[in-house]
Amino acid sequence: MSRDALKTLFHPFASGTVGAPGEGERILFLGAEAGCALPDGFAAELSAVQGFRPFYRQLQAQRINVTPEIEGGDYDGALVLCGKHKGENEGHIAEALSRVKEGGLIVVAGGKEDGIQPLRKRIEGFGLTVEHMPKYHGVAFWFTRPADIKPITAQLVKPATRVDDRFTTTAGMFSHDRIDAGSELLASRLPTDFTGDAADFGAGWGYLSVELATKSPRIARIDLYEAHYDALEAARANLLDNCPKVAQRFFWHDLASEPVKDKYDLIIMNPPFHEGHAAEPSLGQAMIKMAASALRGGGRLMLVANRGLPYEPVLAENFKEHGEACRNARYKVLWAKK
């Protein structure tokens, strides 16, 4: 997410084009991020919602009232900061419509790369009076909440997706409509006789955890660590549906900056490796280092990565042994032993 989109969101208030909400008003802020001072005169109470753990912690550090899930209703207005997931953006607008009072102002902004122009035209297509202004390589648009929102929200809210007839996911999650090919390759190499304590780092909606627990039914326990709150909640439901008898715990966690307190015999992971459109292996490297610190002596790490990503040097620095289990045209499965 570009910081420019955050400045774009507040520009209608900062420029005086839209009146800033005053004291006593309550404003819902969906997709909230820290890093932008409120414009002069913006005195309303902000209720920020952010389910991505690193952004949530930044908002906390800025002393902004923030929760991972939307709470309450009857807000005087709403702000929606858009990201790259179309379904998630539309869902946030639907939530804003549902939680804001009739006549309340809803302001939406995003970068051009986030599809903000098609989104604006889609909202205009519902017959709403929409005003807009470009700024900072993005667009902000705004409209008032109509009396009857059901015809709009019915089209904006995306139903849950069912993957492989085993998993329930929603728009905005990584690979929400299919099993990721890299994860599938790693799953093919998971042990069938594991009996210790395991962790899934960056567990997403729980595919790899379910696969491990299914292949090794005598597993002692599996802990899932995930930075995206909604994905972790989906994983909780998917584990309960698919392997209810396996001991399981769930941690909403930023593996790049929050230490892991428990120790494990096996850690599995498919680390994220993109920042926008560019490959960015630093997060995966940080997760490998965190895994090394969270494994017991003799414990093993198994991970999948795009073939070109340079994870082998960090494995060599942090483990006694490491190697490659298999590869295909796109991915490689790596292992390491503490």
Short mmCIF file of C-alpha atoms in Angstrom, two decimals:
data_model
loop_
_atom_site.label_atom_id
_atom_site.label_comp_id
_atom_site.label_asym_id
_atom_site.label_seq_id
_atom_site.Cartn_x
_atom_site.Cartn_y
_atom_site.Cartn_z
CA MET A 1 0.00 0.00 0.00
CA SER A 2 1.35 3.34 -1.04
CA ARG A 3 1.46 6.02 1.65
CA ASP A 4 0.19 8.32 -1.11
CA ALA A 5 -3.24 6.64 -0.94
CA LEU A 6 -3.48 7.57 2.73
CA LYS A 7 -2.76 11.22 1.90
CA THR A 8 -5.29 11.01 -0.94
CA LEU A 9 -7.96 9.82 1.50
CA PHE A 10 -7.60 12.84 3.78
CA HIS A 11 -7.06 15.40 0.99
CA PRO A 12 -10.77 16.31 0.57
CA PHE A 13 -10.77 17.39 4.23
CA ALA A 14 -7.32 19.01 4.15
CA SER A 15 -8.25 21.07 1.06
CA GLY A 16 -11.55 22.20 2.55
CA THR A 17 -13.52 20.54 -0.24
CA VAL A 18 -15.33 18.41 2.33
CA GLY A 19 -16.13 19.63 5.83
CA ALA A 20 -14.09 17.84 8.50
CA PRO A 21 -16.13 15.91 11.09
CA GLY A 22 -16.15 17.63 14.45
CA GLU A 23 -16.12 16.74 18.13
CA GLY A 24 -18.74 14.27 19.24
CA GLU A 25 -18.89 12.53 15.86
CA ARG A 26 -17.77 8.93 15.36
CA ILE A 27 -15.99 7.94 12.14
CA LEU A 28 -15.34 4.34 11.09
CA PHE A 29 -11.98 3.86 9.32
CA LEU A 30 -11.76 0.63 7.28
CA GLY A 31 -8.42 -0.57 5.93
CA ALA A 32 -6.83 1.93 8.31
CA GLU A 33 -3.11 2.68 8.24
CA ALA A 34 -0.90 4.87 10.37
CA GLY A 35 1.41 7.58 9.10
CA CYS A 36 -0.80 10.53 8.22
CA ALA A 37 -1.64 13.41 10.56
CA LEU A 38 -5.32 14.29 10.70
CA PRO A 39 -6.20 17.52 8.87
CA ASP A 40 -6.94 20.69 10.85
CA GLY A 41 -10.46 20.64 12.25
CA PHE A 42 -10.79 16.85 12.01
CA ALA A 43 -11.86 16.38 15.63
CA ALA A 44 -14.11 13.31 15.36
CA GLU A 45 -13.38 10.08 17.20
CA LEU A 46 -11.77 7.58 14.81
CA SER A 47 -12.59 3.88 15.13
CA ALA A 48 -9.92 2.23 12.99
CA VAL A 49 -10.19 -1.34 11.72
CA GLN A 50 -7.08 -3.17 10.53
CA GLY A 51 -6.67 -6.95 10.43
CA PHE A 52 -3.06 -7.01 9.16
CA ARG A 53 -0.96 -7.33 12.30
CA PRO A 54 2.02 -5.09 11.31
CA PHE A 55 -0.33 -2.21 10.34
CA TYR A 56 -2.43 -2.81 13.45
CA ARG A 57 0.64 -2.44 15.65
CA GLN A 58 1.67 0.77 13.85
CA LEU A 59 -1.77 2.25 14.54
CA GLN A 60 -1.48 1.24 18.20
CA ALA A 61 1.92 2.92 18.37
CA GLN A 62 0.29 6.10 17.04
CA ARG A 63 -2.32 5.77 19.82
CA ILE A 64 -5.20 5.37 17.41
CA ASN A 65 -8.18 3.33 18.62
CA VAL A 66 -7.93 0.20 16.47
CA THR A 67 -9.51 -3.27 16.37
CA PRO A 68 -8.99 -6.20 13.97
CA GLU A 69 -12.75 -6.59 13.48
CA ILE A 70 -15.51 -4.02 12.99
CA GLU A 71 -17.37 -3.23 16.18
CA GLY A 72 -20.68 -1.41 16.63
CA GLY A 73 -22.67 0.73 14.24
CA ASP A 74 -24.57 3.99 13.92
CA TYR A 75 -21.40 5.84 12.89
CA ASP A 76 -21.63 9.41 11.63
CA GLY A 77 -19.39 8.66 8.66
CA ALA A 78 -16.73 6.31 7.31
CA LEU A 79 -13.34 6.32 5.62
CA VAL A 80 -12.31 3.46 3.34
CA LEU A 81 -8.66 3.06 2.35
CA CYS A 82 -8.48 0.68 -0.60
CA GLY A 83 -5.89 -1.99 -1.28
CA LYS A 84 -5.20 -4.27 -4.22
CA HIS A 85 -8.04 -6.78 -3.62
CA LYS A 86 -11.19 -5.77 -5.49
CA GLY A 87 -13.49 -8.03 -3.46
CA GLU A 88 -12.09 -6.74 -0.19
CA ASN A 89 -12.50 -3.10 -1.26
CA GLU A 90 -16.11 -3.67 -2.27
CA GLY A 91 -16.75 -5.53 0.97
CA HIS A 92 -15.40 -2.58 2.97
CA ILE A 93 -17.74 -0.18 1.18
CA ALA A 94 -20.64 -2.53 1.93
CA GLU A 95 -19.63 -2.57 5.59
CA ALA A 96 -19.41 1.22 5.65
CA LEU A 97 -22.91 1.48 4.20
CA SER A 98 -24.20 -0.97 6.80
CA ARG A 99 -22.58 0.74 9.80
CA VAL A 100 -23.08 4.44 8.97
CA LYS A 101 -26.25 6.43 9.72
CA GLU A 102 -28.50 7.45 6.85
CA GLY A 103 -27.07 10.63 5.32
CA GLY A 104 -23.60 9.99 6.74
CA LEU A 105 -20.60 10.72 4.51
CA ILE A 106 -18.48 7.85 3.18
CA VAL A 107 -15.08 8.78 1.73
CA VAL A 108 -13.13 6.20 -0.29
CA ALA A 109 -9.59 6.48 -1.68
CA GLY A 110 -6.94 4.38 -3.33
CA GLY A 111 -4.10 4.42 -5.79
CA LYS A 112 -4.70 4.04 -9.51
CA GLU A 113 -2.96 0.66 -9.32
CA ASP A 114 -5.61 -0.42 -6.79
CA GLY A 115 -8.39 -0.08 -9.36
CA ILE A 116 -9.87 3.00 -7.73
CA GLN A 117 -11.33 4.41 -10.98
CA PRO A 118 -13.34 1.27 -11.87
CA LEU A 119 -14.49 1.12 -8.23
CA ARG A 120 -15.73 4.73 -8.38
CA LYS A 121 -17.64 4.01 -11.58
CA ARG A 122 -19.15 0.91 -10.03
CA ILE A 123 -20.46 2.92 -7.06
CA GLU A 124 -21.81 5.58 -9.43
CA GLY A 125 -23.63 2.78 -11.25
CA PHE A 126 -25.83 2.26 -8.21
CA GLY A 127 -27.40 5.66 -8.79
CA LEU A 128 -25.52 7.41 -5.99
CA THR A 129 -24.31 10.99 -6.35
CA VAL A 130 -20.55 10.57 -6.21
CA GLU A 131 -18.03 13.40 -6.12
CA HIS A 132 -14.32 12.80 -6.60
CA MET A 133 -10.91 14.43 -6.84
CA PRO A 134 -7.47 13.13 -7.92
CA LYS A 135 -4.41 13.71 -5.76
CA TYR A 136 -1.08 12.00 -4.95
CA HIS A 137 -1.32 9.48 -7.84
CA GLY A 138 -4.72 8.33 -6.59
CA VAL A 139 -8.37 9.30 -6.39
CA ALA A 140 -10.68 10.08 -3.49
CA PHE A 141 -14.43 9.88 -3.97
CA TRP A 142 -17.32 10.39 -1.58
CA PHE A 143 -21.07 9.97 -1.30
CA THR A 144 -23.78 9.95 1.38
CA ARG A 145 -25.35 6.82 2.76
CA PRO A 146 -28.83 6.39 1.20
CA ALA A 147 -31.92 5.22 3.06
CA ASP A 148 -32.14 1.88 1.23
CA ILE A 149 -28.78 0.13 1.05
CA LYS A 150 -29.89 -3.47 0.47
CA PRO A 151 -29.76 -3.38 -3.37
CA ILE A 152 -26.19 -2.02 -3.17
CA THR A 153 -24.77 -4.21 -0.41
CA ALA A 154 -26.29 -7.31 -2.02
CA GLN A 155 -24.09 -6.72 -5.06
CA LEU A 156 -20.97 -5.60 -3.18
CA VAL A 157 -20.74 -8.36 -0.56
CA LYS A 158 -18.92 -11.40 -1.91
CA PRO A 159 -20.09 -14.81 -0.65
CA ALA A 160 -17.58 -17.11 1.01
CA THR A 161 -15.59 -19.34 -1.37
CA ARG A 162 -15.39 -23.10 -1.00
CA VAL A 163 -12.00 -24.53 -2.07
CA ASP A 164 -11.52 -28.23 -2.83
CA ASP A 165 -14.81 -28.87 -0.99
CA ARG A 166 -12.78 -28.73 2.27
CA PHE A 167 -11.90 -25.11 2.95
CA THR A 168 -13.94 -21.92 3.37
CA THR A 169 -12.25 -18.62 2.43
CA THR A 170 -13.20 -15.04 1.57
CA ALA A 171 -12.00 -12.40 -0.87
CA GLY A 172 -8.78 -10.63 0.11
CA MET A 173 -7.02 -13.72 1.48
CA PHE A 174 -3.96 -15.09 -0.31
CA SER A 175 -5.07 -17.62 -2.97
CA HIS A 176 -8.65 -17.43 -1.69
CA ASP A 177 -10.16 -19.23 -4.70
CA ARG A 178 -7.74 -22.15 -5.15
CA ILE A 179 -5.02 -24.16 -3.46
CA ASP A 180 -1.71 -22.39 -4.07
CA ALA A 181 0.56 -24.47 -6.32
CA GLY A 182 3.60 -23.91 -4.11
CA SER A 183 1.74 -25.01 -0.99
CA GLU A 184 0.50 -28.08 -2.86
CA LEU A 185 4.08 -29.04 -3.73
CA LEU A 186 5.16 -28.67 -0.10
CA ALA A 187 2.13 -30.68 1.05
CA SER A 188 3.26 -33.58 -1.15
CA ARG A 189 6.48 -33.78 0.90
CA LEU A 190 5.02 -33.47 4.41
CA PRO A 191 5.76 -36.38 6.76
CA THR A 192 3.22 -39.15 7.40
CA ASP A 193 4.65 -40.29 10.73
CA PHE A 194 5.24 -37.04 12.63
CA THR A 195 4.30 -37.21 16.35
CA GLY A 196 5.78 -34.02 17.86
CA ASP A 197 4.82 -30.35 18.16
CA ALA A 198 4.51 -28.44 14.87
CA ALA A 199 3.93 -24.87 13.77
CA ASP A 200 2.71 -23.40 10.50
CA PHE A 201 4.33 -19.99 9.95
CA GLY A 202 2.19 -17.73 7.76
CA ALA A 203 -0.61 -20.29 7.89
CA GLY A 204 -3.09 -18.40 5.72
CA TRP A 205 -6.50 -20.08 5.74
CA GLY A 206 -5.01 -23.33 7.01
CA TYR A 207 -4.33 -25.55 3.99
CA LEU A 208 -0.85 -26.76 5.00
CA SER A 209 -1.88 -27.29 8.63
CA VAL A 210 -4.81 -29.45 7.58
CA GLU A 211 -2.57 -31.42 5.22
CA LEU A 212 0.03 -32.05 7.94
CA ALA A 213 -2.57 -33.05 10.53
CA THR A 214 -4.26 -35.35 8.00
CA LYS A 215 -1.03 -37.00 6.86
CA SER A 216 0.32 -37.37 10.42
CA PRO A 217 -2.77 -38.02 12.56
CA ARG A 218 -0.66 -38.80 15.67
CA ILE A 219 0.76 -35.25 15.71
CA ALA A 220 0.91 -33.93 19.29
CA ARG A 221 -0.14 -30.34 18.46
CA ILE A 222 -0.10 -27.80 15.67
CA ASP A 223 0.13 -24.02 16.19
CA LEU A 224 -0.84 -21.63 13.42
CA TYR A 225 0.81 -18.19 13.12
CA GLU A 226 -0.73 -15.69 10.71
CA ALA A 227 -0.57 -11.88 10.36
CA HIS A 228 -3.94 -11.53 8.60
CA TYR A 229 -6.72 -11.72 11.17
CA ASP A 230 -9.49 -12.84 8.80
CA ALA A 231 -7.31 -15.58 7.30
CA LEU A 232 -6.49 -16.85 10.79
CA GLU A 233 -10.19 -16.97 11.69
CA ALA A 234 -10.83 -18.91 8.48
CA ALA A 235 -8.00 -21.29 9.40
CA ARG A 236 -9.58 -21.80 12.82
CA ALA A 237 -12.85 -22.87 11.17
CA ASN A 238 -11.10 -25.01 8.54
CA LEU A 239 -9.02 -26.89 11.12
CA LEU A 240 -12.14 -27.51 13.20
CA ASP A 241 -13.99 -28.83 10.14
CA ASN A 242 -11.19 -31.05 8.84
CA CYS A 243 -9.25 -32.26 11.90
CA PRO A 244 -11.24 -31.50 15.05
CA LYS A 245 -9.42 -34.08 17.19
CA VAL A 246 -5.95 -32.59 16.67
CA ALA A 247 -4.69 -30.21 19.40
CA GLN A 248 -4.42 -26.80 17.77
CA ARG A 249 -3.70 -23.19 18.73
CA PHE A 250 -3.91 -19.96 16.76
CA PHE A 251 -1.71 -16.87 17.00
CA TRP A 252 -2.40 -13.54 15.29
CA HIS A 253 1.26 -12.67 14.93
CA ASP A 254 3.82 -10.62 13.01
CA LEU A 255 6.62 -13.12 12.45
CA ALA A 256 8.98 -10.42 11.21
CA SER A 257 8.99 -8.49 14.48
CA GLU A 258 7.22 -10.40 17.29
CA PRO A 259 9.18 -13.25 18.92
CA VAL A 260 7.77 -16.77 19.06
CA LYS A 261 7.72 -18.03 22.65
CA ASP A 262 7.15 -21.76 22.13
CA LYS A 263 9.51 -24.42 20.80
CA TYR A 264 8.73 -26.91 18.03
CA ASP A 265 9.96 -30.12 16.47
CA LEU A 266 8.76 -29.14 12.98
CA ILE A 267 7.93 -25.83 11.32
CA ILE A 268 6.32 -25.64 7.89
CA MET A 269 5.83 -22.51 5.81
CA ASN A 270 5.12 -20.94 2.45
CA PRO A 271 6.44 -17.44 3.15
CA PRO A 272 5.03 -14.46 1.24
CA PHE A 273 7.58 -13.00 -1.11
CA HIS A 274 5.94 -10.07 -2.91
CA GLU A 275 5.70 -6.40 -2.08
CA GLY A 276 3.48 -5.02 -4.80
CA HIS A 277 4.68 -6.57 -8.05
CA ALA A 278 8.35 -6.97 -7.10
CA ALA A 279 9.94 -9.98 -5.43
CA GLU A 280 10.94 -9.10 -1.88
CA PRO A 281 12.60 -12.04 -0.11
CA SER A 282 13.42 -10.20 3.15
CA LEU A 283 10.19 -11.27 4.86
CA GLY A 284 10.83 -14.92 4.05
CA GLN A 285 14.41 -14.57 5.28
CA ALA A 286 13.16 -13.05 8.55
CA MET A 287 10.68 -15.90 8.94
CA ILE A 288 13.46 -18.46 8.41
CA LYS A 289 15.50 -16.82 11.17
CA MET A 290 12.46 -16.82 13.45
CA ALA A 291 11.92 -20.50 12.69
CA ALA A 292 15.51 -21.28 13.61
CA SER A 293 15.02 -19.65 17.01
CA ALA A 294 11.71 -21.47 17.58
CA LEU A 295 12.93 -24.99 16.78
CA ARG A 296 14.24 -27.43 19.35
CA GLY A 297 17.62 -29.05 18.79
CA GLY A 298 17.23 -31.55 15.96
CA GLY A 299 14.02 -29.87 14.84
CA ARG A 300 13.27 -29.46 11.15
CA LEU A 301 12.07 -26.65 8.91
CA MET A 302 10.26 -27.35 5.64
CA LEU A 303 9.41 -24.52 3.28
CA VAL A 304 8.43 -23.86 -0.31
CA ALA A 305 9.70 -20.94 -2.36
CA ASN A 306 9.92 -19.67 -5.92
CA ARG A 307 12.99 -21.24 -7.50
CA GLY A 308 14.83 -17.93 -7.85
CA LEU A 309 14.56 -16.76 -4.25
CA PRO A 310 17.88 -16.72 -2.33
CA TYR A 311 16.91 -18.57 0.85
CA GLU A 312 19.78 -21.07 0.90
CA PRO A 313 22.37 -18.64 2.36
CA VAL A 314 20.14 -17.76 5.34
CA LEU A 315 19.44 -21.47 5.89
CA ALA A 316 23.20 -22.14 5.92
CA GLU A 317 23.74 -19.35 8.46
CA ASN A 318 21.05 -20.51 10.87
CA PHE A 319 20.94 -24.33 10.65
CA LYS A 320 23.35 -27.23 11.00
CA GLU A 321 22.13 -28.89 7.82
CA HIS A 322 19.97 -27.86 4.90
CA GLY A 323 19.06 -29.07 1.45
CA GLU A 324 16.49 -29.26 -1.32
CA ALA A 325 13.79 -31.93 -1.23
CA CYS A 326 12.38 -31.36 -4.72
CA ARG A 327 11.58 -28.74 -7.36
CA ASN A 328 9.37 -28.23 -10.36
CA ALA A 329 9.27 -25.57 -13.07
CA ARG A 330 8.29 -22.81 -10.60
CA TYR A 331 8.97 -23.88 -7.02
CA LYS A 332 11.45 -25.64 -4.76
CA VAL A 333 10.91 -27.35 -1.42
CA LEU A 334 13.75 -26.71 1.03
CA TRP A 335 14.50 -28.34 4.36
CA ALA A 336 16.81 -27.51 7.23
CA LYS A 337 17.74 -29.17 10.53
CA LYS A 338 18.55 -27.29 13.72
#
